[in-house]
Short mmCIF file of C-alpha atoms in Angstrom, two decimals:
data_model
loop_
_atom_site.label_atom_id
_atom_site.label_comp_id
_atom_site.label_asym_id
_atom_site.label_seq_id
_atom_site.Cartn_x
_atom_site.Cartn_y
_atom_site.Cartn_z
CA MET A 126 0.00 0.00 0.00
CA LEU A 127 1.42 3.37 -0.93
CA SER A 128 -0.50 6.05 0.86
CA GLN A 129 0.19 4.82 4.33
CA PRO A 130 2.59 6.78 6.45
CA TYR A 131 5.57 5.68 4.37
CA LEU A 132 7.17 3.27 6.77
CA PHE A 133 3.94 1.46 7.49
CA SER A 134 3.01 0.55 3.93
CA ASN A 135 2.12 -3.05 3.23
CA LEU A 136 3.46 -3.34 -0.29
CA GLY A 137 2.89 -6.81 -1.63
CA THR A 138 0.81 -7.93 1.34
CA ASN A 139 -2.55 -9.51 0.55
CA SER A 140 -3.88 -10.27 4.00
CA LEU A 141 -3.64 -9.14 7.56
CA GLN A 142 -1.47 -12.11 8.48
CA LYS A 143 0.70 -12.71 5.41
CA GLU A 144 4.24 -11.28 5.21
CA GLN A 145 3.55 -8.69 7.89
CA ASP A 146 6.91 -8.80 9.61
CA SER A 147 8.97 -8.77 6.42
CA SER A 148 6.83 -6.03 4.91
CA ILE A 149 7.26 -3.71 7.87
CA LYS A 150 10.99 -4.44 8.07
CA THR A 151 11.38 -3.62 4.38
CA ASN A 152 9.94 -0.18 4.94
CA ILE A 153 11.34 0.77 8.33
CA ASP A 154 14.88 -0.50 8.34
CA ILE A 155 16.25 1.63 5.53
CA GLU A 156 19.69 3.22 5.94
CA ASP A 157 19.39 3.55 9.71
CA SER A 158 17.80 1.99 12.77
CA GLY A 159 14.32 3.09 11.71
CA SER A 160 14.18 5.95 14.18
CA LEU A 161 14.01 9.65 13.41
CA LYS A 162 14.95 10.66 16.94
CA THR A 163 18.48 11.71 15.97
CA ASP A 164 17.40 13.58 12.87
CA ILE A 165 18.11 17.30 13.21
CA LEU A 166 14.64 18.01 11.83
CA PHE A 167 12.94 16.00 14.55
CA PRO A 168 14.69 17.22 17.73
CA ASP A 169 14.21 16.22 21.34
CA LYS A 170 11.94 19.13 22.25
CA LEU A 171 9.41 18.05 19.64
CA ILE A 172 9.53 14.58 21.14
CA ALA A 173 9.08 16.14 24.59
CA LEU A 174 5.95 17.92 23.32
CA LEU A 175 4.59 14.59 22.07
CA ASN A 176 5.47 12.86 25.33
CA GLU A 177 3.27 15.28 27.27
CA MET A 178 0.10 14.46 25.36
CA PRO A 179 -0.95 11.35 27.35
CA THR A 180 -1.64 11.90 31.05
CA ASP A 181 -1.27 9.64 34.06
CA ASN A 182 -5.04 9.33 34.45
CA GLY A 183 -5.53 7.85 30.99
CA ASN A 184 -6.62 11.00 29.14
CA PHE A 185 -4.96 12.35 26.02
CA PHE A 186 -4.63 16.02 25.11
CA THR A 187 -3.38 17.67 21.94
CA ASN A 188 -3.01 21.38 21.47
CA ARG A 189 -2.39 23.82 18.67
CA LEU A 190 -2.58 27.46 17.72
CA ASP A 191 -5.52 27.91 15.37
CA TYR A 192 -4.97 30.85 13.02
CA ASN A 193 -8.58 30.79 11.88
CA ILE A 194 -9.85 32.09 15.23
CA GLY A 195 -8.60 35.11 17.16
CA SER A 196 -8.38 35.02 20.94
CA LEU A 197 -8.70 37.85 23.45
CA ASP A 198 -7.02 35.71 26.10
CA GLN A 199 -4.02 34.77 23.97
CA THR A 200 -3.65 38.29 22.59
CA TYR A 201 -3.71 39.72 26.10
CA TYR A 202 -0.89 37.50 27.30
CA ARG A 203 1.08 37.86 24.06
CA LEU A 204 0.98 41.63 24.42
CA LYS A 205 1.98 41.31 28.07
CA LEU A 206 4.92 39.11 27.07
CA GLN A 207 5.98 41.59 24.42
CA HIS A 208 6.05 44.29 27.09
CA MET A 209 8.06 42.00 29.40
CA PHE A 210 10.70 41.43 26.72
CA ASN A 211 10.72 44.99 25.37
CA ILE A 212 9.13 44.06 22.06
CA PRO A 213 7.05 47.00 20.73
CA TYR A 214 3.33 46.38 20.47
CA ASP A 215 1.97 45.72 17.04
CA LYS A 216 -0.35 48.73 17.00
CA LYS A 217 -2.91 47.15 14.70
CA VAL A 218 -3.19 44.09 16.92
CA ALA A 219 -3.33 46.22 20.06
CA HIS A 220 -6.10 48.43 18.69
CA THR A 221 -8.07 45.43 17.44
CA PHE A 222 -7.72 43.91 20.90
CA SER A 223 -9.04 47.07 22.58
CA LYS A 224 -11.97 47.42 20.20
CA GLU A 225 -12.95 43.74 20.41
CA LEU A 226 -12.66 43.67 24.20
CA LEU A 227 -14.79 46.74 24.82
CA HIS A 228 -17.43 45.24 22.54
CA LYS A 229 -17.38 41.73 24.02
CA GLN A 230 -17.12 42.88 27.61
CA LYS A 231 -20.74 44.03 27.39
CA GLU A 232 -21.77 40.49 26.44
CA ASP A 233 -19.45 38.74 28.88
CA PRO A 234 -18.34 40.71 31.96
CA SER A 235 -15.59 38.15 32.65
CA ASN A 236 -13.57 39.86 29.90
CA SER A 237 -13.08 42.77 32.30
CA ILE A 238 -9.94 41.04 33.58
CA TYR A 239 -8.20 42.27 30.40
CA LEU A 240 -9.26 45.91 30.78
CA ASP A 241 -6.01 47.01 32.44
CA LEU A 242 -4.22 46.40 29.15
CA VAL A 243 -6.86 48.33 27.19
CA ALA A 244 -6.29 51.25 29.55
CA GLU A 245 -2.51 51.04 29.09
CA ILE A 246 -2.85 50.98 25.31
CA SER A 247 -5.23 53.94 25.44
CA LYS A 248 -2.87 56.00 27.58
CA LYS A 249 0.20 55.07 25.53
CA ASP A 250 -1.53 56.26 22.36
CA ASN A 251 -2.64 59.52 24.06
CA HIS A 252 -6.27 58.65 23.49
CA ASN A 253 -9.09 59.40 25.91
CA SER A 254 -7.85 58.10 29.27
CA GLN A 255 -11.28 58.12 30.85
CA MET A 256 -12.91 54.77 31.43
CA PRO A 257 -15.99 54.19 29.23
CA LYS A 258 -19.09 55.37 31.09
CA ASP A 259 -20.92 52.04 31.09
CA LEU A 260 -17.88 50.29 32.58
CA TYR A 261 -17.44 53.00 35.18
CA ASN A 262 -21.08 52.65 36.19
CA GLU A 263 -20.62 48.89 36.54
CA TYR A 264 -17.50 49.51 38.65
CA THR A 265 -19.40 51.86 40.94
CA TYR A 266 -22.19 49.35 41.33
CA GLN A 267 -19.83 46.50 42.18
CA ILE A 268 -17.88 48.31 44.91
CA THR A 269 -20.94 49.88 46.57
CA CYS A 270 -23.35 46.98 46.41
CA ASN A 271 -23.61 44.89 49.56
CA CYS A 272 -25.82 42.34 47.88
CA ALA A 273 -25.28 38.94 46.32
CA ASP A 274 -24.78 40.59 42.92
CA SER A 275 -21.39 41.92 43.95
CA ASN A 276 -18.72 39.83 42.25
CA PRO A 277 -15.14 39.86 43.63
CA TYR A 278 -13.78 39.12 40.14
CA LEU A 279 -15.43 42.27 38.79
CA VAL A 280 -14.55 44.33 41.88
CA TYR A 281 -10.87 43.57 41.29
CA SER A 282 -10.71 43.80 37.51
CA LEU A 283 -12.79 46.98 37.24
CA SER A 284 -11.00 48.63 40.16
CA LYS A 285 -7.64 47.94 38.54
CA ALA A 286 -8.89 49.19 35.18
CA VAL A 287 -10.18 52.43 36.74
CA TYR A 288 -6.81 52.88 38.42
CA VAL A 289 -4.93 52.44 35.14
CA TYR A 290 -7.37 54.65 33.24
CA GLN A 291 -7.59 57.56 35.67
CA ASN A 292 -5.57 56.75 38.80
CA GLU A 293 -8.68 56.36 40.95
CA LYS A 294 -8.30 54.30 44.14
CA SER A 295 -11.54 53.93 46.02
CA PRO A 296 -11.35 52.63 49.62
CA LEU A 297 -14.50 50.64 48.86
CA SER A 298 -12.58 48.25 46.58
CA LEU A 299 -10.54 46.62 49.34
CA ILE A 300 -13.38 46.85 51.85
CA ASN A 301 -15.46 44.77 49.43
CA LEU A 302 -12.68 42.26 48.66
CA GLY A 303 -11.79 42.07 52.36
CA ASN A 304 -15.33 41.09 53.28
CA THR A 305 -15.25 38.36 50.63
CA ILE A 306 -11.97 36.98 52.05
CA LEU A 307 -13.33 36.89 55.61
CA LYS A 308 -16.31 34.80 54.46
CA SER A 309 -14.31 32.39 52.25
CA ASN A 310 -13.26 28.79 52.76
CA ILE A 311 -9.66 27.64 52.45
CA ASP A 312 -9.55 26.71 48.79
CA GLU A 313 -8.21 27.84 45.42
CA ASN A 314 -10.68 30.73 45.23
CA LEU A 315 -9.23 32.19 48.42
CA ILE A 316 -5.79 32.33 46.77
CA TYR A 317 -7.24 34.52 44.02
CA TYR A 318 -9.15 36.77 46.43
CA LEU A 319 -6.03 37.33 48.50
CA TYR A 320 -3.90 37.97 45.41
CA TRP A 321 -6.40 40.55 44.16
CA TYR A 322 -6.49 42.20 47.56
CA PHE A 323 -2.70 42.50 47.86
CA ASP A 324 -2.30 43.53 44.22
CA LEU A 325 -4.60 46.54 44.73
CA LEU A 326 -2.98 47.25 48.09
CA GLU A 327 0.42 47.33 46.35
CA LEU A 328 -0.98 49.88 43.87
CA GLY A 329 -1.88 52.19 46.78
CA PHE A 330 -5.55 51.39 47.38
CA PRO A 331 -6.60 52.15 50.98
CA PRO A 332 -6.62 48.93 53.04
CA SER A 333 -9.67 47.35 54.55
CA GLU A 334 -10.32 47.98 58.24
CA ASN A 335 -9.85 44.23 58.59
CA ASN A 336 -6.37 44.33 57.02
CA ASP A 337 -4.68 42.63 59.99
CA ARG A 338 -7.18 39.75 59.94
CA ILE A 339 -6.68 39.36 56.20
CA ILE A 340 -2.89 39.23 56.62
CA ASP A 341 -3.35 36.59 59.32
CA ILE A 342 -5.50 34.48 56.97
CA ALA A 343 -2.81 34.77 54.29
CA LYS A 344 -0.06 33.70 56.72
CA LYS A 345 -1.99 30.62 57.77
CA LEU A 346 -2.42 29.49 54.17
CA LYS A 347 0.96 27.73 54.18
CA TYR A 348 -0.32 25.34 56.86
CA GLU A 349 -3.70 24.72 55.27
CA LEU A 350 -3.04 24.37 51.53
CA ASN A 351 -1.67 21.24 49.92
CA ASP A 352 0.52 20.92 46.84
CA GLU A 353 -2.37 19.54 44.80
CA ILE A 354 -4.08 22.94 45.01
CA LEU A 355 -0.93 25.03 44.63
CA TYR A 356 0.35 23.21 41.57
CA SER A 357 -3.04 22.65 39.92
CA ASP A 358 -2.64 25.74 37.74
CA ILE A 359 0.36 27.93 37.00
CA GLN A 360 -1.51 31.17 37.71
CA THR A 361 -2.68 29.78 41.05
CA LEU A 362 0.94 29.01 41.91
CA TYR A 363 2.11 32.46 40.86
CA ASN A 364 -0.63 34.13 42.90
CA TYR A 365 0.36 32.15 45.99
CA ILE A 366 4.03 33.07 45.53
CA LEU A 367 3.10 36.77 45.50
CA ILE A 368 0.84 36.37 48.55
CA SER A 369 3.66 34.65 50.44
CA LYS A 370 6.04 37.50 49.62
CA GLN A 371 3.49 40.05 50.84
CA VAL A 372 3.16 38.43 54.27
CA ASP A 373 6.79 37.26 54.58
CA ASN A 374 5.98 33.57 54.36
CA LYS A 375 8.94 31.64 53.06
CA PHE A 376 7.86 29.58 50.09
CA ILE A 377 10.12 27.76 47.63
CA VAL A 378 8.75 26.28 44.45
CA ASP A 379 9.66 22.64 43.99
CA PRO A 380 13.06 22.62 42.14
CA GLY A 381 11.89 19.81 39.87
CA TYR A 382 8.87 21.88 38.85
CA LEU A 383 11.10 24.89 38.12
CA ASN A 384 13.48 22.83 36.01
CA LEU A 385 10.60 21.35 34.02
CA MET A 386 9.16 24.83 33.57
CA LYS A 387 12.45 26.10 32.13
CA ASP A 388 12.76 23.05 29.91
CA ARG A 389 9.25 23.53 28.50
CA LEU A 390 9.70 27.18 27.54
CA SER A 391 10.90 26.22 24.09
CA TYR A 392 7.99 23.98 23.19
CA ILE A 393 4.80 25.40 24.72
CA PHE A 394 2.62 27.77 22.73
CA ASN A 395 -0.05 28.74 25.24
CA ALA A 396 0.62 32.43 25.94
CA TYR A 397 -1.15 32.16 29.32
CA GLU A 398 1.22 29.43 30.46
CA LEU A 399 4.25 31.15 28.97
CA TYR A 400 3.45 34.42 30.72
CA TYR A 401 3.13 32.94 34.19
CA SER A 402 6.16 30.71 33.64
CA TYR A 403 8.26 33.76 32.92
CA LYS A 404 6.72 35.68 35.84
CA ILE A 405 7.67 32.87 38.23
CA LEU A 406 11.17 32.67 36.79
CA GLU A 407 11.53 36.42 37.30
CA ILE A 408 11.23 35.71 41.01
CA TYR A 409 13.32 32.56 41.33
CA ASP A 410 15.76 32.57 38.44
CA ILE A 411 16.25 35.93 36.78
CA LYS A 412 19.17 34.55 34.77
CA ALA A 413 16.80 32.12 33.10
CA ILE A 414 14.75 35.09 31.92
CA GLU A 415 17.85 36.64 30.41
CA ASN A 416 18.79 33.35 28.75
CA TYR A 417 15.30 32.79 27.35
CA SER A 418 14.72 36.34 26.19
CA ASP A 419 16.18 35.72 22.73
CA LEU A 420 14.37 32.39 22.51
CA PHE A 421 11.01 34.04 23.16
CA LYS A 422 11.71 36.76 20.60
CA GLN A 423 12.57 34.13 17.98
CA PHE A 424 9.40 32.16 18.68
CA HIS A 425 7.31 35.30 18.69
CA ALA A 426 8.71 36.39 15.32
CA ALA A 427 8.36 32.90 13.82
CA ILE A 428 4.82 32.16 14.98
CA LEU A 429 3.06 35.50 15.05
CA THR A 430 3.31 37.41 11.82
CA THR A 431 2.18 41.03 11.66
CA SER A 432 -1.58 41.12 11.49
CA GLU A 433 -4.51 43.44 11.96
CA HIS A 434 -6.32 40.69 13.81
CA LEU A 435 -6.14 39.09 17.23
CA TYR A 436 -3.45 36.53 17.88
CA PRO A 437 -4.54 32.91 17.33
CA ILE A 438 -6.55 30.93 19.83
CA TYR A 439 -4.90 28.09 21.75
CA VAL A 440 -6.97 24.97 21.17
CA VAL A 441 -6.88 21.93 23.44
CA GLU A 442 -8.54 18.76 22.22
CA GLU A 443 -9.24 15.85 24.55
CA ASN A 444 -9.27 12.14 23.65
CA ASN A 445 -9.59 12.58 19.89
CA LYS A 446 -9.32 8.97 18.73
CA ILE A 447 -7.71 9.71 15.36
CA GLU A 448 -5.04 11.81 17.05
CA MET A 449 -4.47 9.12 19.67
CA LEU A 450 -3.97 6.51 16.95
CA GLN A 451 -1.64 8.84 15.04
CA TRP A 452 0.35 9.57 18.20
CA GLN A 453 0.83 5.92 19.08
CA ILE A 454 1.99 5.10 15.55
CA ILE A 455 4.45 8.01 15.54
CA MET A 456 5.92 7.12 18.90
CA SER A 457 6.09 3.34 18.79
CA LYS A 458 6.58 2.64 15.08
CA LEU A 459 8.34 5.68 13.67
CA LEU A 460 10.40 7.01 16.57
CA ASN A 461 10.77 3.67 18.38
CA ILE A 462 10.27 5.40 21.71
CA ASP A 463 9.25 3.57 24.87
CA THR A 464 6.13 5.48 25.89
CA SER A 465 5.39 3.54 29.09
CA PRO A 466 3.71 4.13 31.46
CA ASN A 467 1.51 6.27 29.19
CA ASP A 468 1.56 3.97 26.17
CA LEU A 469 -1.85 3.94 24.46
CA THR A 470 -1.64 0.50 22.85
CA THR A 471 -3.80 -1.30 25.41
CA LEU A 472 -6.34 1.51 25.65
CA LEU A 473 -6.66 1.79 21.85
CA SER A 474 -6.85 -1.98 21.42
CA GLN A 475 -9.75 -2.12 23.85
CA TYR A 476 -11.44 0.83 22.15
CA ILE A 477 -11.19 -0.82 18.73
CA SER A 478 -12.52 -4.14 20.00
CA LYS A 479 -15.43 -2.72 22.01
CA SER A 480 -16.60 0.39 20.14
CA LEU A 481 -19.20 0.54 17.40
CA PRO A 482 -18.08 1.04 13.78
CA SER A 483 -16.99 4.64 13.31
CA ASN A 484 -18.84 7.07 11.06
CA SER A 485 -15.47 8.56 10.15
CA THR A 486 -13.76 6.92 7.18
CA MET A 487 -10.42 8.27 8.36
CA GLU A 488 -10.82 6.86 11.85
CA THR A 489 -11.80 3.50 10.36
CA TYR A 490 -8.60 3.51 8.34
CA TYR A 491 -6.42 4.34 11.35
CA GLN A 492 -8.13 1.67 13.43
CA VAL A 493 -7.33 -0.92 10.76
CA LEU A 494 -3.77 0.38 10.33
CA PHE A 495 -3.20 0.28 14.08
CA SER A 496 -4.55 -3.28 14.23
CA TYR A 497 -2.34 -4.30 11.32
CA LEU A 498 0.81 -2.82 12.86
CA ASN A 499 0.15 -4.45 16.21
CA ASN A 500 -0.90 -7.83 14.76
CA LEU A 501 -4.41 -7.51 16.21
CA GLN A 502 -7.55 -9.10 14.79
CA TYR A 503 -9.87 -6.37 13.53
CA PRO A 504 -13.42 -7.07 14.84
CA PHE A 505 -15.59 -9.09 12.47
CA GLU A 506 -18.62 -6.80 12.82
CA LYS A 507 -16.46 -3.81 11.86
CA VAL A 508 -15.13 -5.65 8.83
CA GLU A 509 -18.71 -6.34 7.75
CA ALA A 510 -19.69 -2.71 8.33
CA LEU A 511 -16.75 -1.60 6.17
CA LYS A 512 -17.78 -3.95 3.36
CA LYS A 513 -21.35 -2.69 3.55
CA SER A 514 -20.20 0.93 3.30
CA LEU A 515 -18.20 0.14 0.17
CA GLN A 516 -21.12 -1.69 -1.41
CA LEU A 517 -23.38 1.35 -1.10
CA ASP A 518 -23.41 3.19 -4.40
CA ASP A 519 -24.02 6.54 -2.74
CA ASN A 520 -20.66 8.24 -3.18
CA SER A 521 -17.61 8.17 -5.42
CA MET A 522 -14.71 5.83 -4.76
CA MET A 523 -12.56 8.91 -4.19
CA SER A 524 -14.73 9.94 -1.25
CA LYS A 525 -14.31 6.44 0.19
CA TYR A 526 -10.57 6.47 -0.28
CA TYR A 527 -9.70 5.67 3.35
CA LEU A 528 -12.18 2.82 3.42
CA TYR A 529 -10.53 1.29 0.36
CA GLN A 530 -7.11 1.57 1.98
CA ALA A 531 -8.47 -0.16 5.07
CA TYR A 532 -10.16 -2.74 2.84
CA HIS A 533 -6.82 -3.58 1.24
CA LEU A 534 -5.05 -3.83 4.61
CA LEU A 535 -7.63 -6.39 5.62
CA GLY A 536 -6.64 -8.52 2.61
CA PHE A 537 -9.49 -7.86 0.18
CA GLU A 538 -9.35 -7.18 -3.56
CA LEU A 539 -11.47 -5.00 -5.84
CA SER A 540 -14.24 -6.54 -7.91
CA SER A 541 -14.33 -6.12 -11.69
CA GLN A 542 -17.23 -3.67 -11.28
CA GLU A 543 -15.18 -1.59 -8.83
CA ILE A 544 -12.22 -1.59 -11.23
CA ASP A 545 -14.45 -0.32 -14.02
CA LYS A 546 -15.83 2.37 -11.75
CA LEU A 547 -12.32 3.32 -10.65
CA LYS A 548 -11.22 3.76 -14.28
CA SER A 549 -14.24 5.95 -14.99
CA GLU A 550 -13.67 8.12 -11.91
CA SER A 551 -9.95 8.35 -12.63
CA GLN A 552 -10.69 9.84 -16.04
CA LEU A 553 -13.28 12.20 -14.55
CA SER A 554 -10.73 13.48 -12.01
CA LEU A 555 -8.25 14.04 -14.83
CA ASP A 556 -10.83 15.90 -16.91
CA LYS A 557 -11.63 18.16 -13.96
CA LYS A 558 -7.95 18.50 -13.00
CA ASP A 559 -9.00 17.61 -9.47
CA GLU A 560 -5.69 17.07 -7.67
CA TRP A 561 -7.16 15.07 -4.78
CA GLY A 562 -9.11 12.84 -7.14
CA MET A 563 -6.10 12.21 -9.38
CA VAL A 564 -3.77 11.43 -6.48
CA VAL A 565 -6.06 8.99 -4.71
CA ALA A 566 -7.25 7.38 -7.93
CA LEU A 567 -3.70 6.40 -8.89
CA ASP A 568 -2.97 5.45 -5.31
CA ILE A 569 -5.85 2.97 -5.35
CA TRP A 570 -4.61 1.53 -8.67
CA LEU A 571 -1.17 1.01 -7.15
CA THR A 572 -2.42 -0.20 -3.79
CA PHE A 573 -4.46 -3.00 -5.33
CA LYS A 574 -1.81 -3.60 -8.05
CA ILE A 575 -4.26 -3.22 -10.93
CA ASP A 576 -3.03 -2.86 -14.52
CA GLN A 577 0.58 -1.64 -14.40
CA ASP A 578 0.47 -0.20 -17.92
CA TYR A 579 -2.60 1.91 -17.14
CA SER A 580 -1.02 3.16 -13.90
CA VAL A 581 2.15 4.30 -15.66
CA GLU A 582 0.13 5.90 -18.46
CA TYR A 583 -2.12 7.70 -15.94
CA TRP A 584 0.90 8.97 -14.02
CA ASP A 585 2.39 10.41 -17.20
CA LYS A 586 -0.87 12.31 -17.79
CA ILE A 587 -1.26 13.74 -14.30
CA LYS A 588 2.27 14.40 -13.03
CA GLY A 589 2.62 17.74 -14.84
CA ILE A 590 -0.76 18.96 -13.58
CA LEU A 591 0.04 17.90 -10.02
CA LYS A 592 3.44 19.56 -10.08
CA GLN A 593 1.81 22.87 -11.02
CA LYS A 594 -0.72 22.50 -8.19
CA GLU A 595 1.76 21.31 -5.55
CA SER A 596 2.21 24.72 -3.92
CA VAL A 597 -1.53 25.13 -3.26
CA MET A 598 -2.37 21.58 -2.23
CA THR A 599 -4.06 20.84 1.06
CA ASP A 600 -1.91 19.07 3.65
CA GLU A 601 -3.74 15.81 3.01
CA THR A 602 -3.30 15.95 -0.78
CA PHE A 603 0.32 17.09 -0.48
CA TYR A 604 1.11 14.20 1.85
CA HIS A 605 -0.37 11.54 -0.42
CA TYR A 606 1.14 13.16 -3.51
CA GLN A 607 4.65 12.97 -2.04
CA ILE A 608 4.21 9.28 -1.32
CA LEU A 609 2.84 8.78 -4.82
CA LYS A 610 5.89 10.49 -6.33
CA ARG A 611 8.21 8.27 -4.35
CA SER A 612 6.41 5.17 -5.47
CA MET A 613 6.77 6.29 -9.09
CA GLY A 614 10.54 6.58 -8.81
CA GLU A 615 11.04 10.21 -7.78
CA LYS A 616 13.05 11.18 -4.72
CA LEU A 617 11.39 13.41 -2.16
CA GLU A 618 13.56 16.20 -0.81
CA GLN A 619 13.29 17.31 2.82
CA ALA A 620 13.21 20.90 1.58
CA GLN A 621 9.87 20.25 -0.12
CA VAL A 622 8.38 18.99 3.11
CA ALA A 623 9.88 21.85 5.12
CA ASN A 624 8.54 24.42 2.69
CA HIS A 625 4.98 23.05 2.65
CA PHE A 626 4.68 22.81 6.42
CA ASN A 627 6.53 26.09 6.96
CA ILE A 628 9.13 24.35 9.13
CA ARG A 629 11.06 26.69 11.40
CA LYS A 630 14.00 25.40 13.42
CA ILE A 631 14.41 27.45 16.59
CA ASP A 632 17.04 26.40 19.10
CA ASP A 633 16.27 22.71 19.81
CA MET A 634 12.66 22.82 18.63
CA VAL A 635 10.88 22.56 15.29
CA VAL A 636 7.72 24.55 14.61
CA ILE A 637 5.27 23.00 12.13
CA LYS A 638 2.31 24.77 10.57
CA GLY A 639 -0.59 22.84 9.08
CA GLU A 640 -4.03 23.83 7.87
CA ARG A 641 -5.56 23.38 11.32
CA GLY A 642 -2.91 25.56 12.91
CA GLU A 643 0.50 25.46 14.49
CA MET A 644 1.70 22.12 15.93
CA ASP A 645 -1.44 20.03 15.40
CA ILE A 646 -0.79 16.29 15.67
CA ASN A 647 -2.00 15.58 12.12
CA SER A 648 0.68 17.87 10.65
CA ILE A 649 3.32 16.34 12.91
CA TYR A 650 2.24 12.90 11.70
CA TYR A 651 2.49 13.89 8.03
CA TYR A 652 5.79 15.65 8.61
CA ALA A 653 7.39 12.72 10.44
CA SER A 654 6.22 10.19 7.86
CA LEU A 655 7.47 12.25 4.93
CA LEU A 656 10.81 12.87 6.64
CA LYS A 657 11.30 9.16 6.86
CA MET A 658 10.33 8.72 3.24
CA SER A 659 12.83 11.38 2.15
CA GLN A 660 15.69 9.25 3.49
CA VAL A 661 15.15 6.59 0.83
CA THR A 662 17.73 6.42 -1.99
CA SER A 663 16.77 6.38 -5.65
CA THR A 664 18.00 2.78 -5.98
CA GLN A 665 15.79 1.70 -3.10
CA VAL A 666 12.87 3.59 -4.62
CA GLN A 667 13.27 1.66 -7.86
CA LYS A 668 13.47 -1.63 -5.99
CA GLN A 669 10.37 -0.69 -4.10
CA LYS A 670 8.62 0.21 -7.37
CA GLU A 671 9.56 -3.17 -8.87
CA TYR A 672 8.22 -4.85 -5.74
CA ILE A 673 4.89 -3.11 -6.20
CA PHE A 674 4.38 -4.59 -9.66
CA ARG A 675 5.99 -7.97 -9.16
#
């Protein structure tokens, strides 16, 4: 099979059991040990990022920056980081942020936590430094209301915004927050209330009449809070560090946590996490800030191009089965990395055996591929469901491409009627110059080893068209096209892969951009597979091609 991740193709294999070991060896053990770990284009920090995706409790998280959606939260912390590292604001981004925030704050008052930055931008640009009237009215209501509607979050954020806008420091702000603290339980919320109280106190707000009692509560926190609360969130930890400094409590962050934090600075993309990591390091290891200043500037320049829009949202996806299957294949089959204790093989095997047939053709394919690579029996009822889907004459063969690849992995062949239909659809794709249709049509011909002469003739007709369209191909089409080229005797250059995925090498990390955003697992999967394919010599390509048609 050609359009597998290169090293997992099953060329010449006609069933799930036959020739599996020799087939995989043929495609993995080329020129080196079969691992990309030492390749300069797949460095340790990228592997570290992958290693963090599974968690101890059996969940799996992937994350990416999605350029299709702007984020107030990420823009806020990116702008804060730029200020920290003396990088001038991008004025267009800053003004878009201010405009968007003032609009959305009316719909969602929780956005008021970002208002201090809006005020700073307004003052820096010599615009009106007065707080918008509706926000000021809400501020007045929050600090004067002694009812259940008073919200400590809004009391703090609006009080700080008013201070930044017009240097106003009402004594009612800390009276209100102080009363909240006195009524609170010992939990994570109390850490935030105390941080807000001391932050406003540091800015010169008049203290509550209960200031001594509040300080006493803060001092006792070190005896009443456990590490599970303190280390549950990086902002929570930072807030507690600042509280401890305010009341002279000695608190030292776990050295192992600090070391991991420093290590992760070159491969995390969540601006929220980056900001608080740097803020903590400012307190405990100022030299690390100096050392990482250039690194941050490089990442900032590489990831965030000048734009009139908000910076991209940070997306976290939980337990996406396709991504979990891709991750396990990358780690165990391509990188040869021992992923215990967070290996997903057992979990995915159970999922495949117990779950209903998937509605996703791509997930079906990855389930079959995973089963094939791990010598697992694919469930009979799922095999029957796959056959039934292929028998339905509701869609083109091109739209069922992944099902046909799974079908072949399971050891089945095309019927004469399917071959006729494939020839018809292949010609239609050529007539329309549909790059996806042309690529997958030929791939199916080669996968099922149908009519060598027709395959070569079809390639000669489409290769010029595809070459012209290569620069505008989707990630999926580009990936399969590269594998198709290799199978037809052409060598794939790493530069082609790097150019398509906008690969940027920064320090000991690689940044990869796909259609879904920066550092999504699907792009990493394509990138890693194509890197491996690019290591094949022309002689080996020709041998592989001969093997296809033997």
